[in-house]
Coordinates of C-alpha atoms in Angstrom, one line a residue:
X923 CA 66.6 158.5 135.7
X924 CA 65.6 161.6 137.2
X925 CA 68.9 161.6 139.5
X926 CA 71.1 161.3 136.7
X927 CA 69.3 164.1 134.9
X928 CA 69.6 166.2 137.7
X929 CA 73.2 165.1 138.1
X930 CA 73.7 166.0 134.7
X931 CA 72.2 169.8 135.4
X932 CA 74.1 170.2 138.6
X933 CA 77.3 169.6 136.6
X934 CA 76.4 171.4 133.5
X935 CA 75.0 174.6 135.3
X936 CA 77.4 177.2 133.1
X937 CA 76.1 175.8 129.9
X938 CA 72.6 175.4 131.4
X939 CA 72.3 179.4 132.0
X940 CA 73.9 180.0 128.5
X941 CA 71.3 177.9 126.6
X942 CA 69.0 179.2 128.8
X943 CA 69.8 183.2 128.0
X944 CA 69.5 181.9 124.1
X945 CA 66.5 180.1 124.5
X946 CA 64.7 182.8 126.0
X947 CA 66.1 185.5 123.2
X948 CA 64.6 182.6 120.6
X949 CA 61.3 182.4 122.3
X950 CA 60.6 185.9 122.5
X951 CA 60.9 186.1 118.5
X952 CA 59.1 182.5 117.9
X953 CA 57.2 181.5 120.8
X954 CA 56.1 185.1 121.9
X955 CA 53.0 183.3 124.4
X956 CA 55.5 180.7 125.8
X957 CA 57.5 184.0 127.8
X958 CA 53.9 185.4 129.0
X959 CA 53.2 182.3 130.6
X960 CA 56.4 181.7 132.2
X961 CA 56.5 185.5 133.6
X962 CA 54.0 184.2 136.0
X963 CA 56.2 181.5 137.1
X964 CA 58.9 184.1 138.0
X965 CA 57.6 184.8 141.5
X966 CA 57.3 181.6 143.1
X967 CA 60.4 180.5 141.3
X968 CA 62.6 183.2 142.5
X969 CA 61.4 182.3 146.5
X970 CA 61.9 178.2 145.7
X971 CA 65.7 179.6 144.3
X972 CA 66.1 181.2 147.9
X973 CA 64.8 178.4 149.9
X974 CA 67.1 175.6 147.8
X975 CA 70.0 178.0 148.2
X976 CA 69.5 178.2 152.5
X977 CA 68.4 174.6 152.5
X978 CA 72.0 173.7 150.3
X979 CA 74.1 175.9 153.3
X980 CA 72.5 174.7 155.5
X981 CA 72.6 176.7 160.0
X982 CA 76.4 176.5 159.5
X983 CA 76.6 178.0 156.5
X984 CA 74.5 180.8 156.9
X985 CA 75.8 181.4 160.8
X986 CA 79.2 181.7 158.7
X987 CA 78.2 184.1 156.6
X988 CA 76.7 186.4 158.8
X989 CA 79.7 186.4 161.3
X990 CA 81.3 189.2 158.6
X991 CA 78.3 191.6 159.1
X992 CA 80.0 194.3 159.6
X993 CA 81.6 193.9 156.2
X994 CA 78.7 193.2 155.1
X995 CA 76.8 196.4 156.4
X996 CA 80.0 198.6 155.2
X997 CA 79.4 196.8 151.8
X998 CA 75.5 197.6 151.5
X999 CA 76.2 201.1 152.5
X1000 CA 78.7 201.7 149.5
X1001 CA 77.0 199.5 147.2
X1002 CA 73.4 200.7 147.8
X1003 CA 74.1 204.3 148.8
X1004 CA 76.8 206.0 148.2
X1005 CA 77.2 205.1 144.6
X1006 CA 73.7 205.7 143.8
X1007 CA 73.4 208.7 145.2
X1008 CA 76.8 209.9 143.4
X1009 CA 75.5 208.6 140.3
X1010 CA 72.3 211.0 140.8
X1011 CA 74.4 213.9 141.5
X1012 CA 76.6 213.4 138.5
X1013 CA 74.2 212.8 136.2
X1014 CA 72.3 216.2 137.7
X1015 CA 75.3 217.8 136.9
X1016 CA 75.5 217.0 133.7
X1017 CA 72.0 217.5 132.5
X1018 CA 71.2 213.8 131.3
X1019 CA 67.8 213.2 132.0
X1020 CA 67.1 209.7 130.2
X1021 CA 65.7 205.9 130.4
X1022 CA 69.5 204.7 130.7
X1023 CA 70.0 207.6 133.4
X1024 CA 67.0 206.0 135.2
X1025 CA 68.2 202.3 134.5
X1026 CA 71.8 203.0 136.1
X1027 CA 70.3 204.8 139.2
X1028 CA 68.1 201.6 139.7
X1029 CA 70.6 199.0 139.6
X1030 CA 72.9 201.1 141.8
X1031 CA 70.1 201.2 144.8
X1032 CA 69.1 197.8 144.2
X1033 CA 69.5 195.3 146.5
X1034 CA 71.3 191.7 145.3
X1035 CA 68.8 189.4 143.2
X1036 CA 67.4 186.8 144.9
X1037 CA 69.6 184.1 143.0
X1038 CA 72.7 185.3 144.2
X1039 CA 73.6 182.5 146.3
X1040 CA 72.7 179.9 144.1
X1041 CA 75.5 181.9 141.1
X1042 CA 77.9 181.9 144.2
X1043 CA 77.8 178.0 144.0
X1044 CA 77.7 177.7 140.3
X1045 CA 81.0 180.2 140.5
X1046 CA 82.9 179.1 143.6
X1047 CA 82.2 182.2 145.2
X1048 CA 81.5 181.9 149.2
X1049 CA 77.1 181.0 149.1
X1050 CA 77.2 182.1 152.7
X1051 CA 78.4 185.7 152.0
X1052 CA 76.3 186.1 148.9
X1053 CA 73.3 185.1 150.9
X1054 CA 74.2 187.8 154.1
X1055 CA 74.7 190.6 151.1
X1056 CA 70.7 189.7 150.0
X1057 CA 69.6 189.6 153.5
X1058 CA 71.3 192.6 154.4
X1059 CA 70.8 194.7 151.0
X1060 CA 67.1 194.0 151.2
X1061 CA 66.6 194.8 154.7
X1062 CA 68.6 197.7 154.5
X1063 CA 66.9 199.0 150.8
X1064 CA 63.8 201.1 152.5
X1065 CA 66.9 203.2 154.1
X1066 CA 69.3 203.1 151.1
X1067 CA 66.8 203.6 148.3
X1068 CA 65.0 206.8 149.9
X1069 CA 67.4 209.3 149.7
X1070 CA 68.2 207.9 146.2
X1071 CA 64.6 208.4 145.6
X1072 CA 64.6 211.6 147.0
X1073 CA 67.0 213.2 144.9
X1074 CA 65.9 211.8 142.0
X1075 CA 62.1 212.2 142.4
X1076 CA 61.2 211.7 138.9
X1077 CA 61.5 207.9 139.9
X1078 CA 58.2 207.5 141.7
X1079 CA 56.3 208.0 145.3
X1080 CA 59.4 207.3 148.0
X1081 CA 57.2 205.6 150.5
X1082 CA 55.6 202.8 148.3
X1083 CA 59.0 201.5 148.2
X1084 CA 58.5 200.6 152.0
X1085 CA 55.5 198.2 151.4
X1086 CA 57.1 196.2 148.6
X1087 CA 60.5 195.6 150.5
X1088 CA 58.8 194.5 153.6
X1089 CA 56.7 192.2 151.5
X1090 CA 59.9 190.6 150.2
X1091 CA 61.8 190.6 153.3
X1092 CA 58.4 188.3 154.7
X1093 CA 59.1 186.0 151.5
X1094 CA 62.6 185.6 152.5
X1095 CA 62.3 184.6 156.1
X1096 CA 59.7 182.4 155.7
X1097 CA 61.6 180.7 152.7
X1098 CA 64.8 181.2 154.7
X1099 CA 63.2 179.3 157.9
X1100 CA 61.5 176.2 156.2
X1101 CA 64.9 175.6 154.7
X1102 CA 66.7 176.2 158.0
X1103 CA 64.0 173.9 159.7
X1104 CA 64.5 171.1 157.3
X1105 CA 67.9 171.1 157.9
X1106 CA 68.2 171.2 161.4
X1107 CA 65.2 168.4 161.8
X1108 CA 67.6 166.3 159.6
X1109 CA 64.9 165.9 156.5
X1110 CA 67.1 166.9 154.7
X1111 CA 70.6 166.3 155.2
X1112 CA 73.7 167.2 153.7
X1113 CA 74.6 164.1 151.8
X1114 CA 76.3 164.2 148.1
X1115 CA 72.3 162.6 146.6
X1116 CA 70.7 165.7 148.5
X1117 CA 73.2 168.5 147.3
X1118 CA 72.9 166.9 143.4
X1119 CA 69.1 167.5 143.4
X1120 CA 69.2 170.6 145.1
X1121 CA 71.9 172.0 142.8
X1122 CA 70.2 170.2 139.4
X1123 CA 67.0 172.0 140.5
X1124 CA 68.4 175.3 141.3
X1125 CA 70.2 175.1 137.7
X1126 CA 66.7 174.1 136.1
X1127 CA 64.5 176.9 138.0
X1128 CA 67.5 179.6 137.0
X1129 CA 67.0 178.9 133.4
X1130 CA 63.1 178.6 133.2
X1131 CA 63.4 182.8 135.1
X1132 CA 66.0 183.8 132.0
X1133 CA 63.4 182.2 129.6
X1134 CA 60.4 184.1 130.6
X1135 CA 62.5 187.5 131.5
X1136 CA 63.8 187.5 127.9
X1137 CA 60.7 187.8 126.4
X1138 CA 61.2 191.4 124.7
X1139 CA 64.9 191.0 124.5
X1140 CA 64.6 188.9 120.7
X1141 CA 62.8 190.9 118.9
X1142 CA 64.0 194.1 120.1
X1143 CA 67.5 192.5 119.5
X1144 CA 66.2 191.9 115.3
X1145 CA 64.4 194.9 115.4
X1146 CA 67.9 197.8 115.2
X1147 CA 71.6 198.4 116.0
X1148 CA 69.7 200.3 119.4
X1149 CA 68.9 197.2 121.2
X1150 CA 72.6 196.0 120.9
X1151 CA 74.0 199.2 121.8
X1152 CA 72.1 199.2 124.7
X1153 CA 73.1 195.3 125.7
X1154 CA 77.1 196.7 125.3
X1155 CA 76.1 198.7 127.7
X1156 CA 74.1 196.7 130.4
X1157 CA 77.6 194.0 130.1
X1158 CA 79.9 197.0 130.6
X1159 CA 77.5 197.6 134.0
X1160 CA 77.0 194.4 135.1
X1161 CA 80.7 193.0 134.6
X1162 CA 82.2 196.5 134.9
X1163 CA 80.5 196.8 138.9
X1164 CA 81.7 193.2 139.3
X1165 CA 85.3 193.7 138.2
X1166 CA 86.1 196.4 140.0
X1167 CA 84.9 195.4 143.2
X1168 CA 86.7 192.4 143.0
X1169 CA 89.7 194.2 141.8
X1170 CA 89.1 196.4 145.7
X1171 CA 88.5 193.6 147.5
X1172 CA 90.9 190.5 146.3
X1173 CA 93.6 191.4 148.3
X1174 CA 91.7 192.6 151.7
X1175 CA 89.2 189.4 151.8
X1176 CA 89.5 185.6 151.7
X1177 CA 89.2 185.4 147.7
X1178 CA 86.0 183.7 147.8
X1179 CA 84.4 186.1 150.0
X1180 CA 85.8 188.7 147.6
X1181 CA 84.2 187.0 144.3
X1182 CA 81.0 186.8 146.4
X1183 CA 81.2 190.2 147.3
X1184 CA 81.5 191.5 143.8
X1185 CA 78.9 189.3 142.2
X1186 CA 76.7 191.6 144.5
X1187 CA 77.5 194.2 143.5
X1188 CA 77.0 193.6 140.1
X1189 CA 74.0 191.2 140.0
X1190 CA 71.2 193.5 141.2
X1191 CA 67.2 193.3 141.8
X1192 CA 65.9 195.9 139.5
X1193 CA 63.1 195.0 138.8
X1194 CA 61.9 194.9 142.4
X1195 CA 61.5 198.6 141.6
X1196 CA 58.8 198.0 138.4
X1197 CA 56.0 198.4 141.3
X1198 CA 56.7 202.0 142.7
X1199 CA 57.8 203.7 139.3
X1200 CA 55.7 205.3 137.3
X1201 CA 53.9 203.1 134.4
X1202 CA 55.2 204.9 131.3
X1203 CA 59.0 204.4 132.9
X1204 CA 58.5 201.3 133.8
X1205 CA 57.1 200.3 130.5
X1206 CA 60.0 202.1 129.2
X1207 CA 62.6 200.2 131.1
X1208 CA 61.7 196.8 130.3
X1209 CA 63.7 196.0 127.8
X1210 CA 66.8 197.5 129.9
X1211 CA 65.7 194.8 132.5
X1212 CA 65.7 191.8 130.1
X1213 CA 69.1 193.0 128.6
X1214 CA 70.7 193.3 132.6
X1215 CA 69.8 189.4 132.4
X1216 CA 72.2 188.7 130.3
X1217 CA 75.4 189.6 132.2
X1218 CA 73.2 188.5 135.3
X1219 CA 73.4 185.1 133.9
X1220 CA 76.9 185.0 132.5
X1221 CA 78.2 185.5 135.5
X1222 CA 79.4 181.8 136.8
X1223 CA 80.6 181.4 133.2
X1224 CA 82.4 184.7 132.4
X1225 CA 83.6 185.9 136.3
X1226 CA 84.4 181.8 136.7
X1227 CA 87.1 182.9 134.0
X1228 CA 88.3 185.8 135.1
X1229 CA 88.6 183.8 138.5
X1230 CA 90.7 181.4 137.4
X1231 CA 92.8 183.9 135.2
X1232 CA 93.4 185.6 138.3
X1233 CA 94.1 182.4 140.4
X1234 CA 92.0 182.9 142.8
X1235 CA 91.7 180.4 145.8
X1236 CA 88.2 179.6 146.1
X1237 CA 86.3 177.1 148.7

């Protein structure tokens, strides 16, 4: 019974997320305590997402996706860098000095979220090259984010940055390495019963997070025509990043390294930030952060479109 169910979620994971994003914009209107009590789930869920997703790939897989690090440093350094920084300077330019100035800045320094690999599979994007871009994006975001931070020092202390990211690069090697141990020692093996529950859980965990980040998203959503001006924006950010660096990359990459590529760009760890800004702003970006779920989360459903419409030859 369970098997079939989590058969069922493995196949269904597109419609999974979707009824997930409007569960969680229903919950934070009617069940207000049910969010608060899944926002401490969010941690330990988002490390059990990285460990399914290196324990699904597998030595080979992740050895294959690391071969392209070169790429994949060239990629963090454009992603994580230069745009942020040019984003800083522009905005300087032009005077705007704002909570959506702050929330673009973010995403552009942040490094991929956590659940990238696991929307790579969901997608048909190449798992192995998402999962490089996170290991690579975070290890590299102390360097990345300072000068960000620098230029824009309205956004907190520089150096706390430092703790949090080595605290989260800790997380994912020790996640990263039971997976890669359980693997190797054959416990878990790469048979068609192991990569069903491993992809039904991964689909399940994804939409318990987009419940309990959604919290403030409802009733900000019934409470003015601001909240849905702002989520036009966050989709025009979140697919807009995505689109274009898949429109840069199609014809230079293997398409599925491409798709993977772009879903980094545009998926992105904001709130890995919250801890090191200071608490008015980060009170004030909260709702951004639950609205940048939603194109987060329509990503295997929406770029699986565009994917096809483009016929794109994915693994």
């Amino acid at each position: 019974m369970i098997i079939r169910a989590l058969e069922w979620l493995a196949r269904s994971g597109r419609l999974v997320l979707l009824a997930g994003l409007g569960l969680g914009v229903l919950a934070g209107v009617a069940l207000p305590d049910l969010a608060g009590i899944l926002q401490a789930l969010v941690a330990p869920v988002v490390v059990t997402l990285l460990f399914l997703a290196v324990l699904r790939l597998g030595p080979d897989g992740v050895r294959a996706g690391l071969a392209g690090w070169r790429t994949g440093l060239l990629t963090v350094l454009v992603l994580q860098l230069l745009l942020p920084c040019f984003a800083v300077l522009a905005l300087r330019l032009l005077q705007v000095d704002s909570v959506l100035a702050f929330g673009l800045v973010l995403v552009l320094a942040a490094a991929p979220i956590t659940g990238s690999p696991n929307l790579a599979i969901m997608s048909g994007a190449s798992a192995p090259v998402a999962l490089r871009q996170l290991v690579m994006g975070t290890l590299l975001l102390p360097a990345t984010a300072l000068p960000v931070f620098l230029l824009m020092p309205g956004l907190g202390a520089p150096t706390e940055v430092l703790s949090i990211v080595l605290r989260l690069l800790a997380v994912i090697a020790l996640a990263g390495a039971l997976g890669l141990w359980l693997r190797a020692r054959k416990i878990v093996t790469a048979n068609a019963r192991s990569l069903i529950v491993i992809d039904g859980c991964t689909t399940l965990l994804l939409a318990l997070i987009v419940i309990a980040l959604m919290g403030a998203v409802g009733p900000a959503l019934l409470a003015g025509i601001g909240a849905w001006g702002l989520l036009l924006l966050v989709l025009g950010l979140g697919f807009g990043l995505q689109l274009a660096s898949l429109l840069g990359t199609y014809q230079k990459l293997p398409h599925a390294q491409a798709a993977a590529i772009s879903q980094a760009a545009g998926n992105r760890n904001i709130a890995l930030f919250l801890g090191v800004l200071p608490p008015a702003l980060a009170s004030d970006l909260l709702l951004f952060i639950g609205l940048y779920q939603i194109p987060m989360y329509l990503t295997p459903a929406v770029m699986g479109w565009v994917y096809a419409r483009m016929r794109l030859k994915l693994a």
